[in-house]
Tab-separated table of C-alpha atoms and ligand atoms in Angstrom:
chain	number	residue	atom	x	y	z
A	1	MET	CA	150.209	156.871	201.951
A	2	GLY	CA	148.232	153.672	200.639
A	3	ARG	CA	144.754	154.929	198.854
A	4	ILE	CA	144.000	152.333	196.047
A	5	GLN	CA	141.201	153.159	193.384
A	6	LEU	CA	139.775	150.720	191.076
A	7	LYS	CA	138.400	151.604	187.740
A	8	GLN	CA	136.428	149.215	185.529
A	9	VAL	CA	139.064	146.891	186.286
A	10	ARG	CA	138.466	143.687	184.419
A	11	LYS	CA	139.967	140.583	184.549
A	12	ALA	CA	139.634	137.112	181.921
A	13	PHE	CA	141.960	133.842	181.707
A	14	GLY	CA	141.351	133.280	178.150
A	15	GLU	CA	137.392	133.180	177.062
A	16	VAL	CA	136.797	133.338	180.863
A	17	GLU	CA	135.815	136.260	182.553
A	18	VAL	CA	136.657	135.523	186.205
A	19	ILE	CA	136.408	139.925	187.482
A	20	PRO	CA	133.734	141.653	185.526
A	21	PRO	CA	134.390	145.254	185.170
A	22	LEU	CA	134.070	146.456	188.435
A	23	ASP	CA	135.155	149.836	190.683
A	24	LEU	CA	136.125	150.267	193.952
A	25	GLU	CA	137.488	152.708	196.334
A	26	ILE	CA	140.136	151.901	199.198
A	27	ASN	CA	141.231	154.977	201.347
A	28	ASP	CA	144.079	155.992	203.371
A	29	GLY	CA	144.307	153.626	206.287
A	30	GLU	CA	141.673	151.483	205.849
A	31	PHE	CA	141.204	147.781	206.535
A	32	VAL	CA	139.004	146.105	204.079
A	33	VAL	CA	138.470	142.704	203.975
A	34	PHE	CA	137.653	140.911	200.533
A	35	VAL	CA	134.980	137.732	201.076
A	36	GLY	CA	133.201	135.473	199.254
A	37	PRO	CA	133.051	132.072	198.772
A	38	SER	CA	135.653	129.730	197.642
A	39	GLY	CA	136.555	130.597	193.463
A	40	CYS	CA	134.816	133.760	193.584
A	41	GLY	CA	137.780	135.558	192.448
A	42	LYS	CA	138.888	137.273	195.582
A	43	SER	CA	142.930	136.130	195.236
A	44	THR	CA	143.161	137.164	191.555
A	45	LEU	CA	141.243	140.768	192.877
A	46	LEU	CA	143.918	141.061	195.097
A	47	ARG	CA	147.007	140.101	192.589
A	48	LEU	CA	145.471	142.245	189.990
A	49	ILE	CA	146.214	145.213	192.717
A	50	ALA	CA	149.881	143.511	193.866
A	51	GLY	CA	150.455	143.707	189.776
A	52	LEU	CA	150.950	139.304	189.912
A	53	GLU	CA	148.242	139.832	187.055
A	54	ASP	CA	147.651	141.964	184.481
A	55	VAL	CA	144.189	143.537	184.135
A	56	SER	CA	142.319	142.823	181.227
A	57	SER	CA	141.077	145.866	180.919
A	58	GLY	CA	140.364	149.485	183.089
A	59	VAL	CA	142.741	150.898	185.966
A	60	ILE	CA	144.590	150.914	189.046
A	61	GLU	CA	145.077	153.612	190.782
A	62	ILE	CA	147.794	154.426	193.918
A	63	ASP	CA	147.498	157.195	195.604
A	64	GLY	CA	146.114	158.928	192.327
A	65	ALA	CA	148.838	157.875	190.269
A	66	ASP	CA	148.253	155.330	187.656
A	67	ALA	CA	149.641	151.916	189.026
A	68	THR	CA	147.909	149.515	185.941
A	69	MET	CA	151.284	149.037	183.870
A	70	VAL	CA	153.903	149.448	187.166
A	71	PRO	CA	155.078	146.452	188.337
A	72	PRO	CA	154.898	145.046	191.551
A	73	SER	CA	158.024	145.539	193.369
A	74	LYS	CA	157.415	149.287	192.032
A	75	ARG	CA	154.257	149.657	194.007
A	76	GLY	CA	154.612	149.677	197.112
A	77	LEU	CA	152.519	146.934	198.153
A	78	ALA	CA	153.381	144.070	200.387
A	79	MET	CA	151.564	141.100	200.497
A	80	VAL	CA	151.412	138.200	203.180
A	81	PHE	CA	150.012	134.446	201.640
A	82	GLN	CA	148.814	131.718	203.886
A	83	SER	CA	152.230	129.762	202.930
A	84	TYR	CA	154.543	131.648	204.833
A	85	ALA	CA	157.376	130.873	201.968
A	86	LEU	CA	160.072	131.671	204.964
A	87	TYR	CA	163.677	130.676	203.984
A	88	PRO	CA	164.168	127.670	205.976
A	89	HIS	CA	168.311	127.394	206.164
A	90	MET	CA	168.106	131.532	206.900
A	91	SER	CA	167.619	132.960	210.638
A	92	VAL	CA	164.411	134.677	211.513
A	93	ARG	CA	166.552	137.796	211.461
A	94	LYS	CA	167.716	137.165	208.162
A	95	ASN	CA	164.332	136.202	206.595
A	96	ILE	CA	162.354	139.534	207.872
A	97	ALA	CA	165.528	141.352	206.726
A	98	PHE	CA	165.662	139.540	203.190
A	99	PRO	CA	163.802	142.275	200.964
A	100	LEU	CA	166.123	144.934	202.451
A	101	ARG	CA	168.857	143.184	201.662
A	102	MET	CA	168.078	142.876	198.029
A	103	ALA	CA	167.183	146.753	197.659
A	104	LYS	CA	170.900	147.566	199.469
A	105	LEU	CA	169.531	149.371	202.128
A	106	ASP	CA	172.433	150.268	204.518
A	107	LYS	CA	173.107	147.649	207.458
A	108	ALA	CA	171.843	149.808	209.841
A	109	GLU	CA	168.566	150.806	208.333
A	110	GLN	CA	167.941	147.246	208.126
A	111	ASP	CA	169.072	146.705	211.470
A	112	ARG	CA	166.904	149.494	212.344
A	113	ARG	CA	163.715	148.144	210.545
A	114	VAL	CA	164.155	144.644	211.639
A	115	ASN	CA	164.537	145.450	215.137
A	116	ALA	CA	161.368	147.980	215.016
A	117	ALA	CA	159.381	144.876	213.449
A	118	ALA	CA	160.123	142.230	215.363
A	119	GLU	CA	159.351	144.799	218.631
A	120	VAL	CA	155.753	144.848	216.737
A	121	LEU	CA	155.310	141.494	216.833
A	122	ASN	CA	156.842	140.054	219.745
A	123	LEU	CA	159.463	138.263	217.574
A	124	GLY	CA	162.312	139.688	219.662
A	125	PRO	CA	163.469	136.725	221.592
A	126	TYR	CA	163.442	134.566	217.975
A	127	LEU	CA	165.758	136.635	215.820
A	128	ASP	CA	168.376	134.166	215.779
A	129	ARG	CA	166.153	130.836	215.363
A	130	ARG	CA	165.133	129.255	212.540
A	131	PRO	CA	162.057	129.000	210.944
A	132	GLY	CA	161.655	125.223	211.851
A	133	GLN	CA	161.948	126.203	215.717
A	134	LEU	CA	159.032	128.457	215.595
A	135	SER	CA	155.193	127.424	215.861
A	136	GLY	CA	152.797	127.993	212.886
A	137	GLY	CA	151.821	131.805	214.132
A	138	GLN	CA	155.348	132.400	215.204
A	139	ARG	CA	156.411	131.926	211.454
A	140	GLN	CA	153.116	133.672	210.130
A	141	ARG	CA	154.674	136.841	212.163
A	142	VAL	CA	157.645	136.185	210.693
A	143	ALA	CA	155.816	136.537	207.122
A	144	ILE	CA	154.044	139.105	208.388
A	145	GLY	CA	157.643	141.352	210.025
A	146	ARG	CA	159.135	140.336	206.066
A	147	ALA	CA	156.336	142.338	204.508
A	148	ILE	CA	156.218	145.721	207.355
A	149	VAL	CA	160.214	146.283	207.088
A	150	ARG	CA	159.619	146.935	203.503
A	151	GLU	CA	157.412	150.490	205.210
A	152	PRO	CA	154.777	149.595	202.378
A	153	ALA	CA	152.209	151.926	201.282
A	154	ALA	CA	149.473	149.154	201.742
A	155	PHE	CA	149.716	145.178	203.312
A	156	LEU	CA	147.874	142.744	201.234
A	157	PHE	CA	146.633	139.478	202.973
A	158	ASP	CA	145.709	136.407	200.906
A	159	GLU	CA	143.857	133.935	203.598
A	160	PRO	CA	146.724	134.521	205.778
A	161	LEU	CA	145.381	132.291	208.557
A	162	SER	CA	143.830	129.112	206.543
A	163	ASN	CA	146.968	126.999	208.156
A	164	LEU	CA	146.564	127.682	211.777
A	165	ASP	CA	144.402	125.832	213.965
A	166	ALA	CA	140.901	127.193	215.118
A	167	ALA	CA	142.272	128.724	218.393
A	168	LEU	CA	145.624	130.386	216.692
A	169	ARG	CA	143.496	131.816	214.390
A	170	VAL	CA	141.439	133.489	216.853
A	171	GLY	CA	144.547	134.932	218.319
A	172	MET	CA	146.824	135.700	214.820
A	173	ARG	CA	143.229	137.459	214.137
A	174	LEU	CA	143.339	139.592	217.245
A	175	GLU	CA	147.073	140.544	216.321
A	176	ILE	CA	146.741	141.556	212.450
A	177	SER	CA	143.681	143.911	213.825
A	178	GLU	CA	146.294	145.216	216.559
A	179	LEU	CA	148.860	145.722	214.126
A	180	HIS	CA	146.502	147.501	211.953
A	181	GLU	CA	145.611	150.041	214.932
A	182	ARG	CA	149.645	150.485	215.361
A	183	LEU	CA	150.397	150.839	211.870
A	184	GLU	CA	147.693	152.539	210.540
A	185	THR	CA	148.667	151.591	207.386
A	186	THR	CA	145.954	150.455	204.472
A	187	MET	CA	145.569	146.750	204.856
A	188	ILE	CA	143.561	144.359	202.012
A	189	TYR	CA	142.363	140.715	203.241
A	190	VAL	CA	141.340	138.033	201.839
A	191	THR	CA	138.956	135.090	203.054
A	192	HIS	CA	136.491	133.289	202.815
A	193	ASP	CA	135.575	133.314	206.305
A	194	GLN	CA	132.419	135.682	207.096
A	195	VAL	CA	133.529	135.925	211.159
A	196	GLU	CA	136.942	136.635	210.109
A	197	ALA	CA	135.674	139.529	208.315
A	198	MET	CA	132.847	141.134	210.384
A	199	THR	CA	135.543	141.009	213.284
A	200	MET	CA	138.185	142.458	211.086
A	201	ALA	CA	137.168	144.833	208.905
A	202	ASP	CA	136.635	148.445	208.215
A	203	LYS	CA	135.282	147.594	205.054
A	204	ILE	CA	133.731	144.262	203.659
A	205	VAL	CA	133.818	143.952	200.123
A	206	VAL	CA	131.705	140.637	199.824
A	207	LEU	CA	132.026	139.041	196.155
A	208	GLN	CA	130.394	136.513	194.120
A	209	ALA	CA	131.308	135.031	190.844
A	210	GLY	CA	133.716	138.500	190.553
A	211	ASN	CA	130.748	140.484	191.291
A	212	ILE	CA	130.630	143.046	194.230
A	213	GLU	CA	128.143	142.106	195.651
A	214	GLN	CA	128.076	144.689	198.504
A	215	VAL	CA	130.574	147.207	200.126
A	216	GLY	CA	130.220	148.716	203.352
A	217	SER	CA	130.934	148.346	207.258
A	218	PRO	CA	130.172	144.886	209.285
A	219	LEU	CA	127.005	146.594	210.657
A	220	THR	CA	125.627	148.179	207.432
A	221	LEU	CA	126.220	144.516	206.007
A	222	TYR	CA	124.699	142.245	208.864
A	223	ARG	CA	121.899	145.558	209.373
A	224	GLU	CA	121.218	146.152	205.976
A	225	PRO	CA	121.896	142.963	203.480
A	226	ARG	CA	121.544	144.342	199.829
A	227	ASN	CA	120.192	140.942	199.044
A	228	LEU	CA	119.621	137.713	199.586
A	229	PHE	CA	122.996	136.798	198.832
A	230	VAL	CA	124.477	139.446	201.103
A	231	ALA	CA	121.615	138.014	203.663
A	232	GLY	CA	122.786	134.254	203.746
A	233	PHE	CA	126.158	134.485	203.625
A	234	ILE	CA	127.213	137.140	206.707
A	235	GLY	CA	126.120	136.379	210.213
A	236	SER	CA	126.386	132.504	211.662
A	237	PRO	CA	124.129	130.871	212.835
A	238	LYS	CA	122.643	132.263	208.970
A	239	MET	CA	119.527	134.135	208.787
A	240	ASN	CA	116.252	132.437	208.684
A	241	LEU	CA	114.810	133.060	204.589
A	242	LEU	CA	111.071	132.272	204.466
A	243	THR	CA	108.598	132.499	201.158
A	244	GLY	CA	104.878	132.070	200.764
A	245	PRO	CA	101.906	133.975	202.624
A	246	GLU	CA	104.043	134.831	205.561
A	247	ALA	CA	106.576	137.046	202.926
A	248	GLU	CA	103.517	137.885	201.129
A	249	LYS	CA	101.879	139.392	203.637
A	250	ARG	CA	104.517	141.902	204.467
A	251	GLY	CA	104.884	142.491	200.841
A	252	ALA	CA	107.857	141.005	200.275
A	253	LYS	CA	108.934	138.063	197.875
A	254	THR	CA	111.401	136.748	200.389
A	255	ILE	CA	111.421	137.647	204.319
A	256	GLY	CA	114.453	137.063	205.993
A	257	ILE	CA	114.945	137.207	210.396
A	258	ARG	CA	117.895	136.612	212.313
A	259	PRO	CA	118.558	133.246	214.580
A	260	GLU	CA	118.492	136.288	217.517
A	261	HIS	CA	115.180	138.197	216.531
A	262	ILE	CA	112.877	135.546	217.360
A	263	THR	CA	111.181	135.038	221.120
A	264	PRO	CA	110.139	131.593	221.246
A	265	SER	CA	107.832	130.167	223.404
A	266	SER	CA	106.364	127.259	225.185
A	267	SER	CA	102.799	128.696	225.932
A	268	GLY	CA	102.337	130.393	222.461
A	269	GLY	CA	102.977	132.675	219.699
A	270	ASP	CA	102.843	133.362	215.815
A	271	TRP	CA	104.425	130.481	214.179
A	272	ALA	CA	103.621	127.109	215.924
A	273	GLY	CA	106.770	124.274	215.679
A	274	LYS	CA	108.572	121.484	217.295
A	275	VAL	CA	111.973	121.811	218.194
A	276	GLY	CA	114.627	119.980	216.466
A	277	VAL	CA	118.196	119.495	217.817
A	278	SER	CA	119.399	122.041	220.199
A	279	GLU	CA	122.647	123.618	220.243
A	280	HIS	CA	124.244	124.112	223.715
A	281	LEU	CA	126.878	126.408	224.043
A	282	GLY	CA	126.576	127.785	227.315
A	283	SER	CA	126.291	131.392	226.587
A	284	ASP	CA	123.516	130.665	224.179
A	285	THR	CA	121.790	127.950	223.054
A	286	PHE	CA	120.849	127.368	219.161
A	287	PHE	CA	118.375	125.438	218.104
A	288	HIS	CA	116.428	124.295	215.310
A	289	VAL	CA	112.698	123.989	215.258
A	290	HIS	CA	110.164	122.542	212.537
A	291	LEU	CA	107.304	124.723	211.469
A	292	GLU	CA	104.412	123.156	210.210
A	293	GLY	CA	103.847	122.922	206.443
A	294	ARG	CA	107.895	124.264	205.939
A	295	GLU	CA	111.001	121.974	205.134
A	296	GLU	CA	114.080	123.641	206.457
A	297	PRO	CA	114.612	124.165	210.015
A	298	MET	CA	114.281	127.377	211.799
A	299	THR	CA	117.128	128.470	213.901
A	300	VAL	CA	116.283	130.319	217.542
A	301	ARG	CA	119.024	131.374	219.221
A	302	ALA	CA	118.197	131.761	222.966
A	303	VAL	CA	120.574	133.566	225.960
A	304	GLY	CA	122.021	131.012	228.205
A	305	GLU	CA	120.845	127.752	228.926
A	306	VAL	CA	117.187	126.827	228.504
A	307	ASP	CA	114.901	123.471	229.307
A	308	LEU	CA	113.795	122.483	226.122
A	309	HIS	CA	113.775	119.092	224.596
A	310	HIS	CA	113.475	117.446	221.127
A	311	GLY	CA	110.095	117.185	219.992
A	312	ASP	CA	108.384	119.796	222.370
A	313	PRO	CA	106.113	122.119	221.144
A	314	ILE	CA	106.985	125.912	220.291
A	315	TRP	CA	105.843	128.967	219.424
A	316	LEU	CA	108.139	131.462	217.389
A	317	THR	CA	106.996	135.000	217.352
A	318	PRO	CA	109.652	137.062	214.917
A	319	GLU	CA	110.923	140.743	216.007
A	320	GLU	CA	108.434	142.629	213.056
A	321	GLU	CA	111.071	145.693	213.115
A	322	HIS	CA	113.989	143.291	212.574
A	323	ILE	CA	112.589	141.448	209.215
A	324	HIS	CA	113.968	141.866	206.455
A	325	ARG	CA	112.335	142.067	202.936
A	326	PHE	CA	113.000	141.420	199.474
A	327	ASP	CA	111.451	141.582	196.199
A	328	ALA	CA	111.161	139.043	193.492
A	329	ALA	CA	114.812	140.043	191.888
A	330	GLY	CA	116.424	139.076	195.700
A	331	LEU	CA	116.874	142.626	196.158
A	332	ARG	CA	116.153	144.292	199.704
A	333	ILE	CA	112.947	146.476	199.785
A	334	ALA	CA	113.957	149.724	201.569
B	1	ADP	P1	139.293	132.690	195.335
B	1	ADP	O1	140.419	133.027	195.645
B	1	ADP	O2	138.202	133.495	195.227
B	1	ADP	O3	138.772	131.422	195.106
B	1	ADP	P2	140.447	133.106	192.266
B	1	ADP	O4	140.762	134.268	192.538
B	1	ADP	O5	141.754	132.207	192.742
B	1	ADP	O6	139.190	132.556	193.643
B	1	ADP	O7	139.868	132.104	191.291
B	1	ADP	C1	138.651	132.824	190.547
B	1	ADP	C2	138.311	132.204	189.256
B	1	ADP	O8	139.235	131.859	188.463
B	1	ADP	C3	138.410	130.856	189.693
B	1	ADP	O9	137.173	130.362	188.937
B	1	ADP	C4	139.774	130.435	189.265
B	1	ADP	O10	139.164	129.051	188.708
B	1	ADP	C5	140.149	131.341	188.002
B	1	ADP	N1	141.461	130.921	187.684
B	1	ADP	C6	142.325	132.008	189.104
B	1	ADP	N2	143.328	131.378	188.222
B	1	ADP	C7	143.758	131.535	186.854
B	1	ADP	C8	144.670	130.912	186.394
B	1	ADP	N3	145.755	131.700	186.013
B	1	ADP	N4	144.019	130.957	184.632
B	1	ADP	C9	143.015	130.060	184.806
B	1	ADP	N5	141.501	130.414	185.563
B	1	ADP	C10	142.122	131.085	186.757
B	2	MG	MG1	141.792	132.254	197.199
């Protein structure tokens, strides 16, 4: 079981409030991602759940029981950090078994759990190696193994892939998702990378300055961002935002349109402009278009390769049904 509820949880360091009172519900078996810019309070929130920080006020319940004052080791949660914190002089087997030795589990049970974790993580052939003889990805798997053997009610990950290079991150991302499918255990995963959030989460919690800006599935956030912050944060390349007459005539202070919801044409359309920089990815082409009277370029996606060059005239037509409308306070207009 791994149901976690935060009720009016608040955290201040001295006079500085980094988490204003917030409510959050994490269901058993869910993969929840906390995402937001650096310094927004993601790690603090995770550490509050883990018990590594005390709440300033509010209640944390785990499986319906008040865990607010329960020490970290008794919460039944396992944390995986960005730095693997492995013991260099111990074998992989001993590193993974470490929490079980500390808990004085009998040897047969230790072996059973270590072997099961090694199997899930494909670490079988490496059990007798030292961490120094492993790649970065394998070391991260050992750190995850050490969490798995504890059979926790929930796994807490704090930016576990930040030390890995780009290709390895994509691989590990898939492995962790696969692990979640297999174990069906609650996972809370912290990242500043919205692509990680979008690809891994059942439920994303978008944070800014300690506030929850929106909670929802990846596609809900993508299709119906609650406000301008979420609209700008989720999606890559970013949603284009426009103010002025184009927004006003659609009854909004600001409108947003994603790069894939704009049709470009070299013969005519709603908005006239000139092609700026193009990014050729092979599968897609992203090009930046300078509209008359607008400083920031619009980003437009075309599928495949398109024959457009810097300075060419171009017209853009937004798909009206995909235009997002926001009021003066930056909130989505339904
Ligand atoms: P994130 O993980 O989203 O980057 P953190 O949770 O680490 O953000 O930090 C949130 C805010 O709390 C930051 O402004 C940070 O400086 C502050 N903070 C974190 N830990 C402490 C601490 N122990 N003492 C004082 N301020 C802290
Ligand atoms: Mg952090």
